[in-house]
Amino acid sequence: MEGFLPPDYQDIIARSVSPVLYSSKKELYFHLCDSPLLLDDGKLSFRLSKPSGKKCYMLCARELYITWGDTPVYWNWKTLTESRFAEVAELLNVCWLEIRGKMQTRTLSLKTNYAAYLVFKVLQNSKGLESPSKASVKLVQQSIAEVEGGNNTVYLKRPTHRRGRWRRVSFIDGRMPEERRDMWLEIELGEYFNDEGDEGDIQMQLLETELLHWKHGLIIEGIELRPKEG
Protein backbone atom coordinates (compact mmCIF):
# COMPACT_ATOMS: atom_id res chain seq x y z
CA MET A 1 0.00 0.00 0.00
CA GLU A 2 2.94 2.35 0.40
CA GLY A 3 3.06 2.63 -3.37
CA PHE A 4 -0.42 4.18 -3.27
CA LEU A 5 0.57 6.77 -0.69
CA PRO A 6 1.93 10.07 -2.10
CA PRO A 7 5.70 10.52 -1.74
CA ASP A 8 5.20 13.41 0.68
CA TYR A 9 2.52 11.72 2.84
CA GLN A 10 4.58 12.11 6.02
CA ASP A 11 4.85 15.87 5.49
CA ILE A 12 1.11 16.06 4.82
CA ILE A 13 -0.01 14.21 7.95
CA ALA A 14 2.44 16.30 10.01
CA ARG A 15 0.28 19.33 9.08
CA SER A 16 -2.91 17.71 10.42
CA VAL A 17 -4.70 19.59 13.22
CA SER A 18 -5.31 16.23 14.94
CA PRO A 19 -2.91 13.30 15.48
CA VAL A 20 -3.02 10.64 12.77
CA LEU A 21 -2.66 7.17 14.31
CA TYR A 22 -2.02 4.06 12.22
CA SER A 23 -0.34 0.69 12.61
CA SER A 24 0.41 -0.01 8.95
CA LYS A 25 0.68 1.73 5.58
CA LYS A 26 -2.50 -0.08 4.50
CA GLU A 27 -4.42 1.25 7.50
CA LEU A 28 -3.12 4.75 6.82
CA TYR A 29 -4.12 4.56 3.16
CA PHE A 30 -7.74 3.65 3.92
CA HIS A 31 -7.85 6.20 6.72
CA LEU A 32 -6.81 8.96 4.31
CA CYS A 33 -9.39 7.76 1.77
CA ASP A 34 -12.30 7.55 4.20
CA SER A 35 -11.53 10.27 6.77
CA PRO A 36 -10.33 13.60 5.33
CA LEU A 37 -7.70 15.44 7.38
CA LEU A 38 -7.87 19.10 8.30
CA LEU A 39 -4.51 20.72 7.58
CA ASP A 40 -2.89 24.09 8.24
CA ASP A 41 -4.98 25.16 11.25
CA GLY A 42 -8.17 23.93 9.61
CA LYS A 43 -7.87 25.96 6.41
CA LEU A 44 -7.50 22.98 4.11
CA SER A 45 -9.07 19.51 3.88
CA PHE A 46 -7.06 16.61 2.45
CA ARG A 47 -7.91 13.08 1.42
CA LEU A 48 -6.87 10.44 -1.08
CA SER A 49 -8.94 9.11 -3.96
CA LYS A 50 -9.50 5.44 -3.14
CA PRO A 51 -9.33 4.12 -6.75
CA SER A 52 -6.02 5.82 -7.57
CA GLY A 53 -4.39 7.20 -4.42
CA LYS A 54 -4.34 10.68 -6.00
CA LYS A 55 -4.46 13.75 -3.77
CA CYS A 56 -7.71 15.64 -3.20
CA TYR A 57 -7.79 19.06 -1.54
CA MET A 58 -10.55 21.39 -0.43
CA LEU A 59 -10.01 25.06 0.38
CA CYS A 60 -12.27 26.46 3.08
CA ALA A 61 -14.37 29.54 2.35
CA ARG A 62 -12.05 31.72 4.44
CA GLU A 63 -9.21 30.88 2.05
CA LEU A 64 -11.20 32.08 -0.96
CA TYR A 65 -11.37 35.60 -2.33
CA ILE A 66 -15.04 36.63 -2.11
CA THR A 67 -15.89 40.15 -3.24
CA TRP A 68 -17.26 42.08 -0.23
CA GLY A 69 -16.82 38.90 1.84
CA ASP A 70 -15.80 40.94 4.89
CA THR A 71 -18.70 43.39 4.60
CA PRO A 72 -21.40 42.23 7.09
CA VAL A 73 -24.28 43.74 5.13
CA TYR A 74 -23.41 41.49 2.15
CA TRP A 75 -21.91 38.32 3.67
CA ASN A 76 -22.19 36.61 7.05
CA TRP A 77 -19.61 34.19 8.47
CA LYS A 78 -21.16 31.45 10.57
CA THR A 79 -20.63 27.96 11.97
CA LEU A 80 -22.53 24.96 10.59
CA THR A 81 -22.35 21.59 12.31
CA GLU A 82 -22.49 19.80 8.94
CA SER A 83 -19.39 21.59 7.64
CA ARG A 84 -15.89 20.22 8.07
CA PHE A 85 -14.57 23.76 8.52
CA ALA A 86 -14.95 26.19 11.42
CA GLU A 87 -16.76 28.78 9.28
CA VAL A 88 -18.83 29.02 6.13
CA ALA A 89 -19.84 32.12 4.16
CA GLU A 90 -23.54 32.97 3.91
CA LEU A 91 -24.61 35.31 1.12
CA LEU A 92 -27.01 37.92 2.48
CA ASN A 93 -27.45 40.24 -0.51
CA VAL A 94 -25.20 41.07 -3.47
CA CYS A 95 -25.63 41.73 -7.17
CA TRP A 96 -21.93 41.23 -8.00
CA LEU A 97 -20.95 37.61 -7.22
CA GLU A 98 -17.23 36.87 -7.48
CA ILE A 99 -15.53 33.87 -5.85
CA ARG A 100 -11.92 32.88 -6.49
CA GLY A 101 -9.52 30.31 -5.08
CA LYS A 102 -5.99 29.25 -5.89
CA MET A 103 -3.62 26.39 -5.14
CA GLN A 104 -0.03 25.70 -6.07
CA THR A 105 0.35 23.06 -8.78
CA ARG A 106 3.31 21.43 -6.98
CA THR A 107 1.00 20.28 -4.17
CA LEU A 108 -1.11 18.17 -6.57
CA SER A 109 -0.51 14.68 -7.93
CA LEU A 110 1.44 14.60 -11.19
CA LYS A 111 0.09 13.32 -14.52
CA THR A 112 -3.43 13.83 -13.22
CA ASN A 113 -6.50 15.50 -14.69
CA TYR A 114 -8.11 17.56 -11.92
CA ALA A 115 -11.56 19.12 -11.75
CA ALA A 116 -12.48 21.96 -9.40
CA TYR A 117 -15.87 22.07 -7.67
CA LEU A 118 -17.58 24.83 -5.73
CA VAL A 119 -19.20 23.21 -2.67
CA PHE A 120 -22.29 25.02 -1.39
CA LYS A 121 -25.88 24.96 -0.14
CA VAL A 122 -28.94 26.82 -1.42
CA LEU A 123 -31.43 27.98 1.20
CA GLN A 124 -35.19 27.74 0.71
CA ASN A 125 -35.56 31.53 0.64
CA SER A 126 -32.83 31.96 -1.97
CA LYS A 127 -33.22 34.50 -4.74
CA GLY A 128 -31.33 35.37 -7.92
CA LEU A 129 -29.25 32.18 -8.09
CA GLU A 130 -30.89 30.99 -11.32
CA SER A 131 -28.77 33.43 -13.37
CA PRO A 132 -25.99 31.87 -15.47
CA SER A 133 -22.50 32.30 -14.01
CA LYS A 134 -19.12 32.03 -15.69
CA ALA A 135 -16.67 29.53 -14.22
CA SER A 136 -13.09 28.67 -15.11
CA VAL A 137 -9.94 26.87 -13.98
CA LYS A 138 -6.67 28.30 -15.25
CA LEU A 139 -2.94 28.04 -14.68
CA VAL A 140 -1.47 31.37 -13.61
CA GLN A 141 2.30 31.89 -13.76
CA GLN A 142 4.46 34.92 -13.09
CA SER A 143 5.87 34.92 -16.60
CA ILE A 144 2.59 34.06 -18.35
CA ALA A 145 -0.69 35.66 -17.32
CA GLU A 146 -3.25 32.90 -17.81
CA VAL A 147 -2.79 29.58 -19.56
CA GLU A 148 -5.33 26.82 -20.29
CA GLY A 149 -9.01 26.69 -19.59
CA GLY A 150 -11.87 28.62 -21.10
CA ASN A 151 -15.06 29.84 -19.46
CA ASN A 152 -17.89 27.46 -18.66
CA THR A 153 -21.52 28.37 -18.03
CA VAL A 154 -22.82 27.08 -14.70
CA TYR A 155 -25.98 27.51 -12.63
CA LEU A 156 -26.08 27.52 -8.83
CA LYS A 157 -29.80 26.77 -9.03
CA ARG A 158 -31.84 25.30 -11.87
CA PRO A 159 -33.66 28.13 -13.72
CA THR A 160 -37.43 28.23 -13.83
CA HIS A 161 -39.84 30.45 -15.71
CA ARG A 162 -43.43 31.49 -15.22
CA ARG A 163 -46.04 30.38 -17.69
CA GLY A 164 -49.27 30.32 -15.74
CA ARG A 165 -47.34 28.64 -12.91
CA TRP A 166 -43.70 27.81 -12.15
CA ARG A 167 -42.31 25.12 -14.42
CA ARG A 168 -38.85 23.80 -15.03
CA VAL A 169 -37.03 24.91 -18.15
CA SER A 170 -36.70 21.89 -20.45
CA PHE A 171 -33.30 22.75 -21.94
CA ILE A 172 -30.50 24.71 -20.35
CA ASP A 173 -27.08 25.23 -21.90
CA GLY A 174 -24.84 24.94 -18.85
CA ARG A 175 -23.80 22.81 -15.90
CA MET A 176 -26.22 22.11 -13.06
CA PRO A 177 -25.44 21.44 -9.39
CA GLU A 178 -25.25 17.86 -8.17
CA GLU A 179 -25.73 16.54 -4.66
CA ARG A 180 -22.69 15.07 -2.92
CA ARG A 181 -22.57 12.13 -0.54
CA ASP A 182 -22.08 14.59 2.33
CA MET A 183 -25.41 16.26 1.37
CA TRP A 184 -23.79 19.46 0.12
CA LEU A 185 -24.18 20.57 -3.50
CA GLU A 186 -21.33 20.99 -5.95
CA ILE A 187 -20.87 22.52 -9.38
CA GLU A 188 -17.89 21.78 -11.61
CA LEU A 189 -15.97 24.96 -12.44
CA GLY A 190 -13.51 23.44 -14.91
CA GLU A 191 -10.56 21.07 -15.41
CA TYR A 192 -6.78 21.22 -15.35
CA PHE A 193 -4.23 18.56 -16.29
CA ASN A 194 -1.32 18.69 -13.85
CA ASP A 195 1.47 17.25 -15.97
CA GLU A 196 4.81 17.83 -14.26
CA GLY A 197 3.58 20.19 -11.56
CA ASP A 198 4.44 23.35 -13.51
CA GLU A 199 5.49 26.18 -11.22
CA GLY A 200 2.40 28.32 -10.79
CA ASP A 201 -1.04 28.48 -9.27
CA ILE A 202 -4.32 26.91 -10.31
CA GLN A 203 -6.88 29.72 -10.23
CA MET A 204 -10.50 28.64 -9.85
CA GLN A 205 -13.32 31.15 -10.13
CA LEU A 206 -17.04 31.70 -10.42
CA LEU A 207 -18.43 35.05 -11.61
CA GLU A 208 -21.88 36.52 -12.13
CA THR A 209 -21.07 40.13 -12.95
CA GLU A 210 -23.17 40.78 -16.06
CA LEU A 211 -26.89 40.40 -15.30
CA LEU A 212 -26.36 41.78 -11.78
CA HIS A 213 -29.53 40.33 -10.30
CA TRP A 214 -29.70 40.66 -6.53
CA LYS A 215 -28.90 37.35 -4.89
CA HIS A 216 -29.20 35.82 -1.44
CA GLY A 217 -29.62 32.43 0.25
CA LEU A 218 -26.28 30.86 -0.74
CA ILE A 219 -23.83 29.20 1.67
CA ILE A 220 -20.24 28.56 0.53
CA GLU A 221 -18.20 25.81 2.20
CA GLY A 222 -15.21 25.89 -0.15
CA ILE A 223 -13.67 24.74 -3.43
CA GLU A 224 -12.51 21.15 -3.91
CA LEU A 225 -9.85 19.97 -6.34
CA ARG A 226 -10.00 16.25 -7.05
CA PRO A 227 -9.01 13.87 -9.86
CA LYS A 228 -11.60 13.46 -12.56
CA GLU A 229 -11.82 9.68 -12.73
CA GLY A 230 -14.14 7.24 -14.40
mmCIF file of C-alpha atoms in Angstrom:
data_model
loop_
_atom_site.group_PDB
_atom_site.id
_atom_site.type_symbol
_atom_site.label_atom_id
_atom_site.label_comp_id
_atom_site.label_asym_id
_atom_site.label_seq_id
_atom_site.Cartn_x
_atom_site.Cartn_y
_atom_site.Cartn_z
ATOM 1 C CA MET A 1 0.000 0.000 0.000
ATOM 2 C CA GLU A 2 2.945 2.347 0.402
ATOM 3 C CA GLY A 3 3.056 2.632 -3.373
ATOM 4 C CA PHE A 4 -0.424 4.182 -3.273
ATOM 5 C CA LEU A 5 0.571 6.774 -0.688
ATOM 6 C CA PRO A 6 1.927 10.069 -2.096
ATOM 7 C CA PRO A 7 5.702 10.523 -1.738
ATOM 8 C CA ASP A 8 5.198 13.412 0.684
ATOM 9 C CA TYR A 9 2.523 11.723 2.836
ATOM 10 C CA GLN A 10 4.578 12.111 6.024
ATOM 11 C CA ASP A 11 4.853 15.869 5.488
ATOM 12 C CA ILE A 12 1.109 16.060 4.823
ATOM 13 C CA ILE A 13 -0.011 14.205 7.949
ATOM 14 C CA ALA A 14 2.436 16.296 10.010
ATOM 15 C CA ARG A 15 0.280 19.326 9.077
ATOM 16 C CA SER A 16 -2.906 17.715 10.422
ATOM 17 C CA VAL A 17 -4.696 19.591 13.216
ATOM 18 C CA SER A 18 -5.311 16.227 14.941
ATOM 19 C CA PRO A 19 -2.909 13.304 15.484
ATOM 20 C CA VAL A 20 -3.016 10.641 12.766
ATOM 21 C CA LEU A 21 -2.659 7.173 14.305
ATOM 22 C CA TYR A 22 -2.017 4.058 12.222
ATOM 23 C CA SER A 23 -0.340 0.694 12.609
ATOM 24 C CA SER A 24 0.412 -0.014 8.945
ATOM 25 C CA LYS A 25 0.677 1.733 5.583
ATOM 26 C CA LYS A 26 -2.500 -0.082 4.502
ATOM 27 C CA GLU A 27 -4.422 1.253 7.496
ATOM 28 C CA LEU A 28 -3.118 4.754 6.818
ATOM 29 C CA TYR A 29 -4.124 4.565 3.159
ATOM 30 C CA PHE A 30 -7.735 3.651 3.916
ATOM 31 C CA HIS A 31 -7.846 6.195 6.718
ATOM 32 C CA LEU A 32 -6.807 8.962 4.311
ATOM 33 C CA CYS A 33 -9.389 7.760 1.765
ATOM 34 C CA ASP A 34 -12.303 7.553 4.198
ATOM 35 C CA SER A 35 -11.528 10.268 6.769
ATOM 36 C CA PRO A 36 -10.326 13.604 5.333
ATOM 37 C CA LEU A 37 -7.703 15.441 7.382
ATOM 38 C CA LEU A 38 -7.872 19.100 8.302
ATOM 39 C CA LEU A 39 -4.506 20.721 7.580
ATOM 40 C CA ASP A 40 -2.887 24.095 8.244
ATOM 41 C CA ASP A 41 -4.980 25.165 11.248
ATOM 42 C CA GLY A 42 -8.166 23.930 9.610
ATOM 43 C CA LYS A 43 -7.872 25.962 6.410
ATOM 44 C CA LEU A 44 -7.503 22.977 4.109
ATOM 45 C CA SER A 45 -9.066 19.506 3.883
ATOM 46 C CA PHE A 46 -7.059 16.608 2.447
ATOM 47 C CA ARG A 47 -7.911 13.079 1.416
ATOM 48 C CA LEU A 48 -6.867 10.435 -1.085
ATOM 49 C CA SER A 49 -8.944 9.109 -3.962
ATOM 50 C CA LYS A 50 -9.500 5.442 -3.136
ATOM 51 C CA PRO A 51 -9.333 4.123 -6.752
ATOM 52 C CA SER A 52 -6.018 5.819 -7.570
ATOM 53 C CA GLY A 53 -4.393 7.201 -4.423
ATOM 54 C CA LYS A 54 -4.338 10.677 -5.997
ATOM 55 C CA LYS A 55 -4.465 13.750 -3.772
ATOM 56 C CA CYS A 56 -7.713 15.644 -3.200
ATOM 57 C CA TYR A 57 -7.795 19.064 -1.541
ATOM 58 C CA MET A 58 -10.552 21.391 -0.432
ATOM 59 C CA LEU A 59 -10.007 25.056 0.381
ATOM 60 C CA CYS A 60 -12.275 26.457 3.078
ATOM 61 C CA ALA A 61 -14.373 29.538 2.349
ATOM 62 C CA ARG A 62 -12.047 31.725 4.441
ATOM 63 C CA GLU A 63 -9.205 30.880 2.049
ATOM 64 C CA LEU A 64 -11.195 32.075 -0.961
ATOM 65 C CA TYR A 65 -11.374 35.599 -2.329
ATOM 66 C CA ILE A 66 -15.036 36.626 -2.113
ATOM 67 C CA THR A 67 -15.889 40.146 -3.239
ATOM 68 C CA TRP A 68 -17.260 42.080 -0.232
ATOM 69 C CA GLY A 69 -16.819 38.904 1.845
ATOM 70 C CA ASP A 70 -15.798 40.941 4.889
ATOM 71 C CA THR A 71 -18.704 43.388 4.602
ATOM 72 C CA PRO A 72 -21.396 42.231 7.087
ATOM 73 C CA VAL A 73 -24.284 43.738 5.126
ATOM 74 C CA TYR A 74 -23.414 41.488 2.153
ATOM 75 C CA TRP A 75 -21.912 38.319 3.672
ATOM 76 C CA ASN A 76 -22.188 36.607 7.052
ATOM 77 C CA TRP A 77 -19.607 34.190 8.470
ATOM 78 C CA LYS A 78 -21.162 31.452 10.570
ATOM 79 C CA THR A 79 -20.631 27.956 11.970
ATOM 80 C CA LEU A 80 -22.530 24.959 10.590
ATOM 81 C CA THR A 81 -22.352 21.590 12.308
ATOM 82 C CA GLU A 82 -22.491 19.795 8.942
ATOM 83 C CA SER A 83 -19.391 21.589 7.635
ATOM 84 C CA ARG A 84 -15.885 20.218 8.071
ATOM 85 C CA PHE A 85 -14.575 23.762 8.517
ATOM 86 C CA ALA A 86 -14.952 26.187 11.415
ATOM 87 C CA GLU A 87 -16.758 28.782 9.279
ATOM 88 C CA VAL A 88 -18.828 29.018 6.130
ATOM 89 C CA ALA A 89 -19.839 32.117 4.156
ATOM 90 C CA GLU A 90 -23.545 32.968 3.907
ATOM 91 C CA LEU A 91 -24.612 35.309 1.121
ATOM 92 C CA LEU A 92 -27.014 37.922 2.479
ATOM 93 C CA ASN A 93 -27.446 40.237 -0.507
ATOM 94 C CA VAL A 94 -25.204 41.065 -3.472
ATOM 95 C CA CYS A 95 -25.634 41.733 -7.166
ATOM 96 C CA TRP A 96 -21.930 41.228 -7.997
ATOM 97 C CA LEU A 97 -20.950 37.614 -7.225
ATOM 98 C CA GLU A 98 -17.233 36.870 -7.477
ATOM 99 C CA ILE A 99 -15.532 33.874 -5.849
ATOM 100 C CA ARG A 100 -11.920 32.876 -6.493
ATOM 101 C CA GLY A 101 -9.524 30.314 -5.084
ATOM 102 C CA LYS A 102 -5.991 29.250 -5.890
ATOM 103 C CA MET A 103 -3.619 26.391 -5.135
ATOM 104 C CA GLN A 104 -0.028 25.702 -6.075
ATOM 105 C CA THR A 105 0.354 23.059 -8.776
ATOM 106 C CA ARG A 106 3.312 21.427 -6.983
ATOM 107 C CA THR A 107 1.000 20.281 -4.168
ATOM 108 C CA LEU A 108 -1.109 18.171 -6.567
ATOM 109 C CA SER A 109 -0.507 14.677 -7.929
ATOM 110 C CA LEU A 110 1.442 14.598 -11.191
ATOM 111 C CA LYS A 111 0.094 13.315 -14.516
ATOM 112 C CA THR A 112 -3.435 13.835 -13.225
ATOM 113 C CA ASN A 113 -6.503 15.502 -14.686
ATOM 114 C CA TYR A 114 -8.108 17.559 -11.921
ATOM 115 C CA ALA A 115 -11.560 19.118 -11.753
ATOM 116 C CA ALA A 116 -12.482 21.959 -9.400
ATOM 117 C CA TYR A 117 -15.871 22.067 -7.670
ATOM 118 C CA LEU A 118 -17.575 24.833 -5.729
ATOM 119 C CA VAL A 119 -19.196 23.208 -2.667
ATOM 120 C CA PHE A 120 -22.289 25.020 -1.394
ATOM 121 C CA LYS A 121 -25.876 24.957 -0.139
ATOM 122 C CA VAL A 122 -28.941 26.816 -1.418
ATOM 123 C CA LEU A 123 -31.432 27.982 1.202
ATOM 124 C CA GLN A 124 -35.187 27.741 0.712
ATOM 125 C CA ASN A 125 -35.563 31.526 0.641
ATOM 126 C CA SER A 126 -32.828 31.960 -1.967
ATOM 127 C CA LYS A 127 -33.215 34.502 -4.745
ATOM 128 C CA GLY A 128 -31.328 35.369 -7.925
ATOM 129 C CA LEU A 129 -29.252 32.183 -8.086
ATOM 130 C CA GLU A 130 -30.892 30.989 -11.322
ATOM 131 C CA SER A 131 -28.774 33.425 -13.368
ATOM 132 C CA PRO A 132 -25.987 31.870 -15.465
ATOM 133 C CA SER A 133 -22.502 32.302 -14.014
ATOM 134 C CA LYS A 134 -19.123 32.026 -15.693
ATOM 135 C CA ALA A 135 -16.671 29.529 -14.222
ATOM 136 C CA SER A 136 -13.087 28.668 -15.113
ATOM 137 C CA VAL A 137 -9.940 26.867 -13.977
ATOM 138 C CA LYS A 138 -6.665 28.300 -15.249
ATOM 139 C CA LEU A 139 -2.942 28.043 -14.684
ATOM 140 C CA VAL A 140 -1.474 31.371 -13.615
ATOM 141 C CA GLN A 141 2.301 31.894 -13.765
ATOM 142 C CA GLN A 142 4.455 34.922 -13.088
ATOM 143 C CA SER A 143 5.866 34.925 -16.604
ATOM 144 C CA ILE A 144 2.591 34.055 -18.351
ATOM 145 C CA ALA A 145 -0.694 35.663 -17.324
ATOM 146 C CA GLU A 146 -3.247 32.902 -17.807
ATOM 147 C CA VAL A 147 -2.788 29.583 -19.565
ATOM 148 C CA GLU A 148 -5.327 26.821 -20.289
ATOM 149 C CA GLY A 149 -9.005 26.686 -19.590
ATOM 150 C CA GLY A 150 -11.873 28.624 -21.104
ATOM 151 C CA ASN A 151 -15.055 29.844 -19.462
ATOM 152 C CA ASN A 152 -17.892 27.457 -18.656
ATOM 153 C CA THR A 153 -21.518 28.372 -18.027
ATOM 154 C CA VAL A 154 -22.822 27.084 -14.699
ATOM 155 C CA TYR A 155 -25.979 27.514 -12.627
ATOM 156 C CA LEU A 156 -26.075 27.516 -8.830
ATOM 157 C CA LYS A 157 -29.803 26.774 -9.032
ATOM 158 C CA ARG A 158 -31.838 25.297 -11.872
ATOM 159 C CA PRO A 159 -33.658 28.129 -13.725
ATOM 160 C CA THR A 160 -37.427 28.234 -13.825
ATOM 161 C CA HIS A 161 -39.839 30.454 -15.714
ATOM 162 C CA ARG A 162 -43.434 31.486 -15.222
ATOM 163 C CA ARG A 163 -46.045 30.380 -17.694
ATOM 164 C CA GLY A 164 -49.266 30.318 -15.736
ATOM 165 C CA ARG A 165 -47.340 28.636 -12.915
ATOM 166 C CA TRP A 166 -43.704 27.810 -12.148
ATOM 167 C CA ARG A 167 -42.314 25.118 -14.421
ATOM 168 C CA ARG A 168 -38.854 23.796 -15.032
ATOM 169 C CA VAL A 169 -37.026 24.912 -18.146
ATOM 170 C CA SER A 170 -36.704 21.890 -20.446
ATOM 171 C CA PHE A 171 -33.305 22.753 -21.945
ATOM 172 C CA ILE A 172 -30.496 24.715 -20.351
ATOM 173 C CA ASP A 173 -27.076 25.233 -21.896
ATOM 174 C CA GLY A 174 -24.836 24.940 -18.845
ATOM 175 C CA ARG A 175 -23.803 22.811 -15.896
ATOM 176 C CA MET A 176 -26.218 22.109 -13.061
ATOM 177 C CA PRO A 177 -25.441 21.444 -9.388
ATOM 178 C CA GLU A 178 -25.248 17.862 -8.166
ATOM 179 C CA GLU A 179 -25.733 16.544 -4.655
ATOM 180 C CA ARG A 180 -22.691 15.065 -2.924
ATOM 181 C CA ARG A 181 -22.574 12.130 -0.539
ATOM 182 C CA ASP A 182 -22.078 14.586 2.330
ATOM 183 C CA MET A 183 -25.407 16.256 1.372
ATOM 184 C CA TRP A 184 -23.788 19.462 0.124
ATOM 185 C CA LEU A 185 -24.178 20.575 -3.503
ATOM 186 C CA GLU A 186 -21.335 20.991 -5.953
ATOM 187 C CA ILE A 187 -20.872 22.520 -9.382
ATOM 188 C CA GLU A 188 -17.887 21.781 -11.613
ATOM 189 C CA LEU A 189 -15.970 24.958 -12.437
ATOM 190 C CA GLY A 190 -13.510 23.445 -14.913
ATOM 191 C CA GLU A 191 -10.564 21.073 -15.407
ATOM 192 C CA TYR A 192 -6.783 21.221 -15.354
ATOM 193 C CA PHE A 193 -4.228 18.560 -16.287
ATOM 194 C CA ASN A 194 -1.321 18.686 -13.851
ATOM 195 C CA ASP A 195 1.468 17.249 -15.975
ATOM 196 C CA GLU A 196 4.813 17.831 -14.258
ATOM 197 C CA GLY A 197 3.584 20.193 -11.564
ATOM 198 C CA ASP A 198 4.435 23.354 -13.509
ATOM 199 C CA GLU A 199 5.487 26.179 -11.225
ATOM 200 C CA GLY A 200 2.404 28.316 -10.791
ATOM 201 C CA ASP A 201 -1.044 28.476 -9.272
ATOM 202 C CA ILE A 202 -4.317 26.909 -10.310
ATOM 203 C CA GLN A 203 -6.879 29.718 -10.230
ATOM 204 C CA MET A 204 -10.505 28.637 -9.850
ATOM 205 C CA GLN A 205 -13.316 31.152 -10.133
ATOM 206 C CA LEU A 206 -17.036 31.701 -10.421
ATOM 207 C CA LEU A 207 -18.427 35.045 -11.613
ATOM 208 C CA GLU A 208 -21.878 36.521 -12.133
ATOM 209 C CA THR A 209 -21.066 40.125 -12.948
ATOM 210 C CA GLU A 210 -23.174 40.784 -16.062
ATOM 211 C CA LEU A 211 -26.888 40.404 -15.299
ATOM 212 C CA LEU A 212 -26.356 41.778 -11.777
ATOM 213 C CA HIS A 213 -29.534 40.326 -10.305
ATOM 214 C CA TRP A 214 -29.703 40.664 -6.528
ATOM 215 C CA LYS A 215 -28.898 37.345 -4.894
ATOM 216 C CA HIS A 216 -29.200 35.819 -1.443
ATOM 217 C CA GLY A 217 -29.616 32.431 0.252
ATOM 218 C CA LEU A 218 -26.281 30.860 -0.743
ATOM 219 C CA ILE A 219 -23.832 29.197 1.669
ATOM 220 C CA ILE A 220 -20.240 28.561 0.534
ATOM 221 C CA GLU A 221 -18.195 25.810 2.204
ATOM 222 C CA GLY A 222 -15.206 25.887 -0.147
ATOM 223 C CA ILE A 223 -13.668 24.741 -3.430
ATOM 224 C CA GLU A 224 -12.509 21.146 -3.907
ATOM 225 C CA LEU A 225 -9.845 19.966 -6.342
ATOM 226 C CA ARG A 226 -10.004 16.249 -7.051
ATOM 227 C CA PRO A 227 -9.005 13.872 -9.862
ATOM 228 C CA LYS A 228 -11.597 13.461 -12.563
ATOM 229 C CA GLU A 229 -11.821 9.679 -12.734
ATOM 230 C CA GLY A 230 -14.140 7.237 -14.401
#
